[in-house]
Coordinates of C-alpha atoms in Angstrom, one line a residue:
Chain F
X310 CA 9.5 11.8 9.7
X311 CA 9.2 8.0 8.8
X312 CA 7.2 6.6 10.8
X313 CA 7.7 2.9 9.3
X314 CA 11.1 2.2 7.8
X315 CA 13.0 -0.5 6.1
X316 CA 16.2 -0.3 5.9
X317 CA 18.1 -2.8 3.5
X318 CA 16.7 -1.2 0.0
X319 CA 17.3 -4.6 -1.5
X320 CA 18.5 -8.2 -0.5
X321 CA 19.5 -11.1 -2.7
X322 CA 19.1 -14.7 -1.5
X323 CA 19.8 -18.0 -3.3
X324 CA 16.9 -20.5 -4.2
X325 CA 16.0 -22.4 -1.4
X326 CA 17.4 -20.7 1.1
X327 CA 15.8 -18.5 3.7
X328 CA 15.1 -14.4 3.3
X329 CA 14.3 -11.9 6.2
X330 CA 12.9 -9.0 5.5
X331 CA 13.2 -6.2 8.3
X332 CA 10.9 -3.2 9.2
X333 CA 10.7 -1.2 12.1
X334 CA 8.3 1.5 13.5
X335 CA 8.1 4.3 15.7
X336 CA 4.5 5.0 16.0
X337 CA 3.4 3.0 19.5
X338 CA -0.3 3.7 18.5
X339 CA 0.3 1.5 15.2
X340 CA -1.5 -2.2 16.4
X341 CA -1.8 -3.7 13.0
X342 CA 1.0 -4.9 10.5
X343 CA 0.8 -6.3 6.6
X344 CA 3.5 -7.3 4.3
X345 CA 2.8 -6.1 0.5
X346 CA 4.4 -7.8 -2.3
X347 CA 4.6 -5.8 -5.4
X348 CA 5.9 -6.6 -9.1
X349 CA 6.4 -3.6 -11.8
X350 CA 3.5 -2.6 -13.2
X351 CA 1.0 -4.4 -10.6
X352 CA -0.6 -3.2 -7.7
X353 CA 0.8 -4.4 -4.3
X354 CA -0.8 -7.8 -3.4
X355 CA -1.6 -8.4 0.1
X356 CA 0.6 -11.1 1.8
X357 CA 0.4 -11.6 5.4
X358 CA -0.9 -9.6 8.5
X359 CA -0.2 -9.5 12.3
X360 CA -2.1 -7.7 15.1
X361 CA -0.6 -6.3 18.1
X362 CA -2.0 -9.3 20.4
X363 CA 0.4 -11.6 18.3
X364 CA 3.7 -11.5 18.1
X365 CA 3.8 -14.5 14.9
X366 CA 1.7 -15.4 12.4
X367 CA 2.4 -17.8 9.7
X368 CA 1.1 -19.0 6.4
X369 CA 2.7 -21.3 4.0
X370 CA 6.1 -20.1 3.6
X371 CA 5.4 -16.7 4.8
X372 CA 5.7 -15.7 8.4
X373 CA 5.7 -12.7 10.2
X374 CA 7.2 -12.0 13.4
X375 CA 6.4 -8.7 15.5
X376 CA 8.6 -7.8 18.4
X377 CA 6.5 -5.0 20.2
X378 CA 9.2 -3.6 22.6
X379 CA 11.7 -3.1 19.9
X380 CA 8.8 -2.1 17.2
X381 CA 10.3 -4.4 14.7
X382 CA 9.0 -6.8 12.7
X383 CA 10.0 -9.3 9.8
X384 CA 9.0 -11.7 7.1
X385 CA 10.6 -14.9 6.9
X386 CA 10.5 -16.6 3.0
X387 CA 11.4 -20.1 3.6
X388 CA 12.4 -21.6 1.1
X389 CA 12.8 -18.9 -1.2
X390 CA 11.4 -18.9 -4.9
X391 CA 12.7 -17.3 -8.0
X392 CA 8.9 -16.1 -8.5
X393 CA 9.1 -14.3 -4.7
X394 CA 11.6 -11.8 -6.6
X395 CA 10.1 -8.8 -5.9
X396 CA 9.2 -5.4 -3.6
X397 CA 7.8 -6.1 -0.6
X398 CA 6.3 -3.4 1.7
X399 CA 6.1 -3.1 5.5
X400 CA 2.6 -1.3 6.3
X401 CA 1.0 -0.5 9.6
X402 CA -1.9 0.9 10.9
X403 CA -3.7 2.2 13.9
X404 CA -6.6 0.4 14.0
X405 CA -8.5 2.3 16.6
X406 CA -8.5 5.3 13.8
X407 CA -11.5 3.2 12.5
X408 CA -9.8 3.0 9.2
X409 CA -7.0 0.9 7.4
X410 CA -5.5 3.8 6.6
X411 CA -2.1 2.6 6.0
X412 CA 1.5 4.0 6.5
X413 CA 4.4 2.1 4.1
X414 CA 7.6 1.5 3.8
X415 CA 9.6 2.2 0.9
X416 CA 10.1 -2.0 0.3
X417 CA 13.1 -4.0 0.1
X418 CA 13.9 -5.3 -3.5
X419 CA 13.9 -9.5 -3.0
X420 CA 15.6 -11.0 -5.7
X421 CA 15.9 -14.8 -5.3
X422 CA 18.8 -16.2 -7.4
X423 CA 18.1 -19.9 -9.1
Chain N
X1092 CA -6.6 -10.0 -9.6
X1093 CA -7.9 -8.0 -6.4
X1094 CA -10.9 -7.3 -7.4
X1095 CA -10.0 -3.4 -7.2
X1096 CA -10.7 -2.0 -10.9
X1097 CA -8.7 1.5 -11.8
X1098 CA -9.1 3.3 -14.8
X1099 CA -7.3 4.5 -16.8
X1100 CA -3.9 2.8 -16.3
X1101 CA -1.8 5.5 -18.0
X1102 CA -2.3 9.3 -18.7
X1103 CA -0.4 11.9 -19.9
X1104 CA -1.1 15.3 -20.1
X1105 CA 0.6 18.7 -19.9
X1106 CA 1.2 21.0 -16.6
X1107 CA -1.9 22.6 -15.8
X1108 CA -4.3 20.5 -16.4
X1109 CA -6.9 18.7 -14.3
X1110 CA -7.1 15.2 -15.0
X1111 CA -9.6 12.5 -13.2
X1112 CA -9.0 8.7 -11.8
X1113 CA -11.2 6.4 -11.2
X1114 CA -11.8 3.3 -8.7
X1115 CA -14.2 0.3 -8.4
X1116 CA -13.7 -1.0 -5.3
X1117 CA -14.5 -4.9 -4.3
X1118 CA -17.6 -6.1 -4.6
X1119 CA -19.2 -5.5 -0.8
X1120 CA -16.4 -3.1 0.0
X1121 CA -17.1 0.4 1.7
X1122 CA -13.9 1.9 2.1
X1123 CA -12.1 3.1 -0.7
X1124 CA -8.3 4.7 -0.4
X1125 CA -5.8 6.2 -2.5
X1126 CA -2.2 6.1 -2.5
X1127 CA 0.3 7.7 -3.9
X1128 CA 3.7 6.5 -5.4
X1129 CA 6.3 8.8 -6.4
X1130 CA 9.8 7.0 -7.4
X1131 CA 11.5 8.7 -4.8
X1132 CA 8.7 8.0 -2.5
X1133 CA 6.9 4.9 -0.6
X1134 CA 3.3 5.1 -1.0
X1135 CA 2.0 8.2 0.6
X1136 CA -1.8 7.8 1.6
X1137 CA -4.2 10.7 0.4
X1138 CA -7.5 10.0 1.6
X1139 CA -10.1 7.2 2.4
X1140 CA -13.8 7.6 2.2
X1141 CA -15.8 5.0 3.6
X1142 CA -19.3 4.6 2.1
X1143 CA -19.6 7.9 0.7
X1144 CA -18.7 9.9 3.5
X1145 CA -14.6 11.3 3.5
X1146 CA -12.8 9.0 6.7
X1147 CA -9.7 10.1 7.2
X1148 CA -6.8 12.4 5.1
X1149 CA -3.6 12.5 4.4
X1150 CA -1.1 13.9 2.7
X1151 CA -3.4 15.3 0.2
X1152 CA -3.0 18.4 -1.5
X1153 CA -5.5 21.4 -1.8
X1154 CA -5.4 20.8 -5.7
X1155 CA -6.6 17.4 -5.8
X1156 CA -10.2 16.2 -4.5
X1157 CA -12.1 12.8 -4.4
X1158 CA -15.2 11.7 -3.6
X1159 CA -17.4 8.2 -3.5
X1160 CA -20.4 8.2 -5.2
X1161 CA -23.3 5.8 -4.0
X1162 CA -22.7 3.0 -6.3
X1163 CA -19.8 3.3 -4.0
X1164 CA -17.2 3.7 -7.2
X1165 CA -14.8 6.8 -6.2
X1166 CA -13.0 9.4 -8.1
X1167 CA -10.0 10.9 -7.6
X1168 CA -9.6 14.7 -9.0
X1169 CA -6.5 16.2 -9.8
X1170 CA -6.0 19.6 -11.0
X1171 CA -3.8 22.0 -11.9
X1172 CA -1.1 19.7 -12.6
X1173 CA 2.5 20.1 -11.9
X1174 CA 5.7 17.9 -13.6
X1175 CA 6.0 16.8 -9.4
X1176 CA 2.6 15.2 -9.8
X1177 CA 3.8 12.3 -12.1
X1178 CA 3.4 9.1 -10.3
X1179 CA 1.9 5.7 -9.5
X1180 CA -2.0 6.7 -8.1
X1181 CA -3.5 3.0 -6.4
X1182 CA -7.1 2.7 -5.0
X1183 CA -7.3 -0.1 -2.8
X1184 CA -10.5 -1.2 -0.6
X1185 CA -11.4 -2.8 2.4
X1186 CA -13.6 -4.5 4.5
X1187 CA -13.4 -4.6 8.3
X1188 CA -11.0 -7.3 9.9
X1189 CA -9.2 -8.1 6.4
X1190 CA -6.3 -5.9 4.5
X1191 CA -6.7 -3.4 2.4
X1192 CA -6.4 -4.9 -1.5
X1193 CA -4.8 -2.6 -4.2
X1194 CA -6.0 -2.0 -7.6
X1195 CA -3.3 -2.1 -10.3
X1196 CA -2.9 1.7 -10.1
X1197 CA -3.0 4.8 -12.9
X1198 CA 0.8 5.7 -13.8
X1199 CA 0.2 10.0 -14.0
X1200 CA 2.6 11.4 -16.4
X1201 CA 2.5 15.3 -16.5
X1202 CA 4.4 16.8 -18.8

């Protein structure tokens, strides 16, 4: 049972332009959200976060919007870069476990086309 | 770099075996989890420990172990190795109120 899920396996967007990346949940206990950006051969690299109190948080050209009632949230890329080519992860977490014990997504492949 | 050190990055070694992983976690940082990424999998978590004491588990299996020693370093113990344990292994550590930041992982290849 998946209890966070992203659908489109991949997405290609041209340089410039904008890229949504979609995740939704099931778990209503989950309170805390991060976007992971991973390249082959690294470790994911923290992005952006949003707690449950929030439903947008931005930074830069990254921002994240959570929708509580329909448990979906997104990342906005605008513009998009050739260098934001990569996996990102959707992650949540139910921060009352005391932990940031995490559960992922299995990504959405960005490639950004120049 | 996130500060998370893993070592080794690759190992190979044949069914059977026991093999052992090892994290430094950021400087300052008490909690310490592993992951685990097969390629037909996201990343699965196994188990956090959280200044030496074991947090929370996960998907963990009976064979494999881990524990945080009090220079707060942790190890991840694997034995008993089977082909389905070939994968991506990432420690990542936290802080409270920030994310949790991944080392560059050990890639497991049992063969």
């Amino acid at each position: 049972d998946q209890q966070v899920k992203q659908n489109s396996p991949s997405l290609s967007v041209q340089e410039g332009r904008i890229s949504i990346l979609n995740c939704d949940y099931t778990n209503s206990m989950f309170d805390y959200f991060l976007w992971y950006k991973k390249y082959p051969a690294e470790g994911p690299t923290f992005l952006i976060s949003i707690s449950s109190i929030k439903d947008k948080n931005e930074d830069g050209r990254f921002t994240v919007f959570l929708n509580k009632s329909a448990k979906h949230l997104s990342l906005h890329i605008v513009p998009s870069q050739p260098g934001d080519s990569a996996v990102y992860f959707c992650a949540a977490s139910a921060k009352g476990a005391g932990s940031y014990q995490l559960t992922f997504g299995k990504g959405t492949k960005l490639s950004v086309i120049p | 770099d996130s500060g998370v050190t893993q070592t080794p990055k690759h190992l190979i070694t044949a069914t059977g075996q026991r093999v052992t992983l090892r994290c430094s976690p950021r400087s300052g940082d008490l909690s310490v989890y592993w992951y685990q990424q097969s390629l037909d999998q996201g990343l699965q978590f196994l188990i956090q420990y959280y200044n030496g004491e074991e947090r929370a588990k996960g998907n963990i299996l009976e064979r494999f172990s881990a524990q945080q020693f009090p220079d707060l370093h942790s190890e991840l113990n694997l034995s008993s190795l089977e082909l389905g344990d070939s994968a991506l292994y990432f420690c990542a550590s936290s802080v409270e109120g920030s994310g949790a930041f991944f080392g560059q992982g050990t890639r497991l290849t049992v063969v």
